[in-house]
Short mmCIF file of C-alpha atoms and ligand atoms in Angstrom, two decimals:
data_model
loop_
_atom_site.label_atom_id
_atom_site.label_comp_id
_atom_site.label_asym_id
_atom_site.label_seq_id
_atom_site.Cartn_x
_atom_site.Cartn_y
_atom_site.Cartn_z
CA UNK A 1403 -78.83 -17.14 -45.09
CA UNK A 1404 -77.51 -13.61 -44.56
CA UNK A 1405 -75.24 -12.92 -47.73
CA UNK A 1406 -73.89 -10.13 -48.47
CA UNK A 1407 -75.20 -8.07 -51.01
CA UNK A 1408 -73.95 -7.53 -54.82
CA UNK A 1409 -73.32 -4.08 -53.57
CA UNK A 1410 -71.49 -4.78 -50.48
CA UNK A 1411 -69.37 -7.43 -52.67
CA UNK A 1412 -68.64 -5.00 -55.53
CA UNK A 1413 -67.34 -2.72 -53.17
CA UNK A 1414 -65.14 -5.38 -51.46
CA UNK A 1415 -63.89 -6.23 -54.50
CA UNK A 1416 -63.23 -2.85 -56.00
CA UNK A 1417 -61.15 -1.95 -52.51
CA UNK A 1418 -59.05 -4.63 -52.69
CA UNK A 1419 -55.85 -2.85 -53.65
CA UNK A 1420 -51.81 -4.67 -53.58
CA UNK A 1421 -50.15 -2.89 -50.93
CA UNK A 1422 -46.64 -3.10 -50.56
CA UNK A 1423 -44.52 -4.50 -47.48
CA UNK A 1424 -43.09 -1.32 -47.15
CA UNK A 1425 -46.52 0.02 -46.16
CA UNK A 1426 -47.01 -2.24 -43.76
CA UNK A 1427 -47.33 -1.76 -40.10
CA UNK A 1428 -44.53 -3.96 -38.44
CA UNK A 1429 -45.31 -3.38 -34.98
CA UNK A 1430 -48.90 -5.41 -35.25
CA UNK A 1431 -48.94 -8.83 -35.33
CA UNK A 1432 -51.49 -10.79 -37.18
CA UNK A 1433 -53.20 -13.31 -34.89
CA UNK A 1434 -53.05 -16.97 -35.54
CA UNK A 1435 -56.87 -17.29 -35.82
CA UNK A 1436 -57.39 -14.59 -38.32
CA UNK A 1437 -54.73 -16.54 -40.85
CA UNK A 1438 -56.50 -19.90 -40.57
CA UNK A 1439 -59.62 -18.18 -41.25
CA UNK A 1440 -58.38 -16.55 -44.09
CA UNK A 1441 -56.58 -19.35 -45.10
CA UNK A 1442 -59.72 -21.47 -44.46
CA UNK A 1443 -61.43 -19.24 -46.59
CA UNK A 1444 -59.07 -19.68 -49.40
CA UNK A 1445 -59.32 -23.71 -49.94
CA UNK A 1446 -63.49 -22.86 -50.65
CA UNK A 1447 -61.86 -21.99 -54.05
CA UNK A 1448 -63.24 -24.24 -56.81
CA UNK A 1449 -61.13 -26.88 -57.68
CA UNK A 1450 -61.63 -29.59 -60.20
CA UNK A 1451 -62.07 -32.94 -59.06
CA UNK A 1452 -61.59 -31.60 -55.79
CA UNK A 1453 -58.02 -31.93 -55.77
CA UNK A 1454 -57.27 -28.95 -53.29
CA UNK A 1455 -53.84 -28.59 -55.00
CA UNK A 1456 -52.82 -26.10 -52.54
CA UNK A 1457 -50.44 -25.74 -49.67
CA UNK A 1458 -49.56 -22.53 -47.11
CA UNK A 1459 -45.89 -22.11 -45.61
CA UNK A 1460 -46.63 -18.72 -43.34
CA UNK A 1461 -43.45 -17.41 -41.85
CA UNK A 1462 -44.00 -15.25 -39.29
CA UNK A 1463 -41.77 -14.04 -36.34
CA UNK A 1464 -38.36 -15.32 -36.43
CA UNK A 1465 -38.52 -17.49 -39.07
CA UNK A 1466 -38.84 -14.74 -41.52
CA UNK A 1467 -35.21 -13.59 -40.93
CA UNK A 1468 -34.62 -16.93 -42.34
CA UNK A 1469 -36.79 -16.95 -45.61
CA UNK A 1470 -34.95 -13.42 -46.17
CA UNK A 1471 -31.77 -15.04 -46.23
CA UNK A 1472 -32.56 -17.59 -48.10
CA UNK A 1473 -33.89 -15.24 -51.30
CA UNK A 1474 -31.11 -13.18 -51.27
CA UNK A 1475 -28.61 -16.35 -51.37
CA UNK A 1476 -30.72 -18.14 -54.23
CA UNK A 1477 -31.53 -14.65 -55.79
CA UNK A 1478 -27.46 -14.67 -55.49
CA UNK A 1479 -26.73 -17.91 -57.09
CA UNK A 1480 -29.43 -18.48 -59.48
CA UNK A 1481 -29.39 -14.68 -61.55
CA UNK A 1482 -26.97 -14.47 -64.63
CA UNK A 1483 -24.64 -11.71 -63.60
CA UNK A 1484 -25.41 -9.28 -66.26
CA UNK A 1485 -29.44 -9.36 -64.77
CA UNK A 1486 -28.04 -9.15 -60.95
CA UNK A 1487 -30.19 -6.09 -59.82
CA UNK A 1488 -28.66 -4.89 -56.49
CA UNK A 1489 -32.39 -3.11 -55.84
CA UNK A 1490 -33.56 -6.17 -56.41
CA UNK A 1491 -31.24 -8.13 -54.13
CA UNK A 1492 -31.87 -5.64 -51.26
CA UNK A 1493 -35.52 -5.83 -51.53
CA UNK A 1494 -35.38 -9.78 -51.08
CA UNK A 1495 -33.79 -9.41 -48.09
CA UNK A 1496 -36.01 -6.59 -46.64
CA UNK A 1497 -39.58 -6.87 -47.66
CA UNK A 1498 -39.99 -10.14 -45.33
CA UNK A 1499 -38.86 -8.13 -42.67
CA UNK A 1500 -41.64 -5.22 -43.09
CA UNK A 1501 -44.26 -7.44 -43.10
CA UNK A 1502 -45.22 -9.50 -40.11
CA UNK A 1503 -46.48 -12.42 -42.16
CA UNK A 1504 -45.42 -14.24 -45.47
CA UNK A 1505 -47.46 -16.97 -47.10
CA UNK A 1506 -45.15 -19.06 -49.38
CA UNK A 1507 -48.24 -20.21 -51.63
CA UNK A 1508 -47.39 -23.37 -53.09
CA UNK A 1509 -49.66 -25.34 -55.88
CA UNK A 1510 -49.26 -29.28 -55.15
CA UNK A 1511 -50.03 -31.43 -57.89
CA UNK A 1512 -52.31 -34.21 -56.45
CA UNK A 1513 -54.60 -34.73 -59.46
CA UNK A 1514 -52.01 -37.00 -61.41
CA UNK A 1515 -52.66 -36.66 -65.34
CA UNK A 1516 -56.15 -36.51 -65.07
CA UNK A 1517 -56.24 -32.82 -63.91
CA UNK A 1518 -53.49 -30.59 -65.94
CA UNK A 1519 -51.34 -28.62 -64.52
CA UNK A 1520 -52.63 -25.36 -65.72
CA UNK A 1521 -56.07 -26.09 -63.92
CA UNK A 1522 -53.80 -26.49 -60.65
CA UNK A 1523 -52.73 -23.35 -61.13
CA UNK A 1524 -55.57 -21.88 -62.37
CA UNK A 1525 -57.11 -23.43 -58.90
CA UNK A 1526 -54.82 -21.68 -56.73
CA UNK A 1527 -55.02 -18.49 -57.65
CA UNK A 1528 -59.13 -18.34 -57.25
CA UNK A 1529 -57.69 -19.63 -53.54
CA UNK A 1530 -55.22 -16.49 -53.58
CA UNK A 1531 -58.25 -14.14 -54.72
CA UNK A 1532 -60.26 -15.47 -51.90
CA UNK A 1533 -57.28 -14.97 -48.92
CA UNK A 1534 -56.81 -11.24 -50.55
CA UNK A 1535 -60.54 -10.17 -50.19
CA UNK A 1536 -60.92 -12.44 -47.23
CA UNK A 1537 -57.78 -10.14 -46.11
CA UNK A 1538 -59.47 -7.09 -47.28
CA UNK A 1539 -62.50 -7.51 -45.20
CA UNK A 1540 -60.80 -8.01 -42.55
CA UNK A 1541 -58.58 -4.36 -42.64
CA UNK A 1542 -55.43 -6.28 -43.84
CA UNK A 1543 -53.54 -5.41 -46.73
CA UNK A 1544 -52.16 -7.92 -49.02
CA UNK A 1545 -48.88 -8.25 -51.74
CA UNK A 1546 -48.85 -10.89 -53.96
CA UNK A 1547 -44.90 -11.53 -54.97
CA UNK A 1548 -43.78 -13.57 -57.67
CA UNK A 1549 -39.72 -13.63 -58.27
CA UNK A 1550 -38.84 -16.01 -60.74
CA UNK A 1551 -36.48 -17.61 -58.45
CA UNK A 1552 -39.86 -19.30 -57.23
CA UNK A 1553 -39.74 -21.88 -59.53
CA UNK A 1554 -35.99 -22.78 -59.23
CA UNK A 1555 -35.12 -26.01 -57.63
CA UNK A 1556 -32.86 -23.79 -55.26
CA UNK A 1557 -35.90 -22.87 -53.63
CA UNK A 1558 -38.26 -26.11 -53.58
CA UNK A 1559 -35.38 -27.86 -52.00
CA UNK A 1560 -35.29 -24.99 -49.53
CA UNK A 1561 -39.35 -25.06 -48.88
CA UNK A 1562 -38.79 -28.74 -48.90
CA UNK A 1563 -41.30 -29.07 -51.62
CA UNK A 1564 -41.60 -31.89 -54.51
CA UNK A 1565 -40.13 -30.98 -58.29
CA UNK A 1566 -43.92 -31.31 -59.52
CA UNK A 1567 -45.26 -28.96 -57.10
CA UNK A 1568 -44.33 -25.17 -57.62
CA UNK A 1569 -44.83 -22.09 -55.29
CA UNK A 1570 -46.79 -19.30 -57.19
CA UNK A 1571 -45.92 -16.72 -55.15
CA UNK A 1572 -44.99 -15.17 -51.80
CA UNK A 1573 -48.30 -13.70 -50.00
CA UNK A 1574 -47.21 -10.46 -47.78
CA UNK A 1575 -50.01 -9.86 -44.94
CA UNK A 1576 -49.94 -6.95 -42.56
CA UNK A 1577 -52.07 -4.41 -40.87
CA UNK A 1578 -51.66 -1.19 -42.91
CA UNK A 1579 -49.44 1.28 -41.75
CA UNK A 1580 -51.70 4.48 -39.79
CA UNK A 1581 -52.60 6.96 -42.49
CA UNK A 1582 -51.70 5.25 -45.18
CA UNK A 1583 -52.13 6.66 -48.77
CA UNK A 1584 -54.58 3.92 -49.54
CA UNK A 1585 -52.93 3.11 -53.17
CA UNK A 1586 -55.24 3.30 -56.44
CA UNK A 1587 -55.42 1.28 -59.33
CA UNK A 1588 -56.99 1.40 -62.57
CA UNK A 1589 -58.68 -1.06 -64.83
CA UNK A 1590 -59.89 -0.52 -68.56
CA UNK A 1591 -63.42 0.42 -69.08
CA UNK A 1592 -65.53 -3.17 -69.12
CA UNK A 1593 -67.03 -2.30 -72.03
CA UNK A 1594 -63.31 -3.13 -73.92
CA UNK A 1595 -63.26 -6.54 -72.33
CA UNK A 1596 -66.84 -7.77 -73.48
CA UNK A 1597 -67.91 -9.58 -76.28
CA UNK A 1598 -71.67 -10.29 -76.37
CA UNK A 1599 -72.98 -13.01 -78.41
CA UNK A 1600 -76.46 -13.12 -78.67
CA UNK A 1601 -78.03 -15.04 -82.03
C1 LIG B 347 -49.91 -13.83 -60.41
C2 LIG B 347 -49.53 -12.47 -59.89
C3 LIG B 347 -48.22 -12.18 -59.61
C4 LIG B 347 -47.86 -10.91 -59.15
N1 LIG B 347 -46.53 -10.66 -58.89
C5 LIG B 347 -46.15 -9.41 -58.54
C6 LIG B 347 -44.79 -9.10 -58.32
O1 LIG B 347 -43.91 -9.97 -58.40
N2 LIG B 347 -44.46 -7.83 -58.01
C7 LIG B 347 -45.40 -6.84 -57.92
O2 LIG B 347 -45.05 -5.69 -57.68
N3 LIG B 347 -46.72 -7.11 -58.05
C8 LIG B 347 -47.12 -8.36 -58.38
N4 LIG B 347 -48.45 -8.65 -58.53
C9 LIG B 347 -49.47 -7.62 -58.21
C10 LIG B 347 -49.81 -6.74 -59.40
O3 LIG B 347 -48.72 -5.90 -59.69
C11 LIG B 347 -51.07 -5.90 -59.06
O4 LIG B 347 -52.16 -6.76 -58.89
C12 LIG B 347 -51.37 -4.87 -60.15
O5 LIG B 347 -50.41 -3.85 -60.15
C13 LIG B 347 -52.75 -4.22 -59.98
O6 LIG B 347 -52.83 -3.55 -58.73
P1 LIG B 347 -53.98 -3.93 -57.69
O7 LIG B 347 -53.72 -5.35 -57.21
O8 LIG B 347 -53.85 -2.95 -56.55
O9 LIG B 347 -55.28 -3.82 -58.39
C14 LIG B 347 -48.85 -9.91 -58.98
C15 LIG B 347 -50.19 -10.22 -59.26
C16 LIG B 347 -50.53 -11.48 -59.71
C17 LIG B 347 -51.98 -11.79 -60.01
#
């Protein structure tokens, strides 16, 4: 089998880089193919007992006028007044509209008690990693977005999703804007991270 190498995977890895809606070319579509390959590629994530506690709501097109509404009105009614951010607010209502795909990323609990919760989670977001470098390789870039409002039952009754299930985040896809600034990042040196054990 033709893998690619450590090298070429290190490098995928290390370019992988959250780039922000607003950096985002709106005038390309994503094709339908590409997503369900990405997508596809994203449910080879390990999952225990092979659950597959995972499911993808992509607004694209029209409908993503109407997930915009929607966070602005439960942004609206579910944020205390005196943490109402009108920044914040805007930005609900404008980021799905600079992006030409959103992936409402839901985990659905379908392990009963036998699998905890956390390992759903934890399940997901090796999916999430996989759909980001899958995304990466392909020339996309990729925003993971997690408002609390998420996990309020404002929103699941919106998504039409069960109380037990919970969306981890909103997935922004797009084809990067032409000369983009290609954003850096920075991560602590490895050696900080490490603890060897050997005898
Ligand atoms: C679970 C999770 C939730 C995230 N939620 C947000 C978010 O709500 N807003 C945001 O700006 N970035 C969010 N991010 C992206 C991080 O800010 C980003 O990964 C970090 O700044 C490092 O940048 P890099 O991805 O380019 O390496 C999230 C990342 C993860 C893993």
């Amino acid at each position: 089998m033709n893998l690619p190498s450590l090298s070429e995977t290190t490098t995928l890895i290390r370019h992988r880089r959250s780039i922000k809606p607003v950096d985002m070319d709106t005038t390309r579509e994503v094709e339908a193919d590409l997503l369900t390959e990405l997508i596809e590629n994203a449910t080879w994530a390990p999952t225990h007992g092979l659950t597959e506690p995972w499911k993808f709501h992509v607004f694209s097109g029209a409908s993503r006028q109407s997930l915009a509404t929607q966070l602005r009105r439960i942004y609206q009614e579910t944020t205390p007044p005196t943490e109402f951010r009108e920044d914040k607010y805007q930005k609900m209502g404008d980021n799905p509209l600079l992006a030409p795909v959103i992936i409402a990323c839901v985990m659905e609990r379908n392990g009963g008690a036998k699998i905890p919760e956390l390992e759903e989670i934890e399940a997901l977001a090796c999916a999430l990693q996989n759909l980001m470098l899958s995304a990466t390789a392909a020339g996309l870039a990729s925003f993971w977005s997690s408002p609390p409002l998420l996990g309020s039952p404002e929103f699941q009754t919106w998504l039409g999703i069960r109380a037990e299930d919970r969306c981890v985040g909103l997935m922004y896809l797009g084809w990067p804007k032409p000369g983009l600034n290609y954003p850096r990042s920075v991560r602590q040196p490895v050696s900080t991270k490490i603890s060897w054990h050997h005898d």
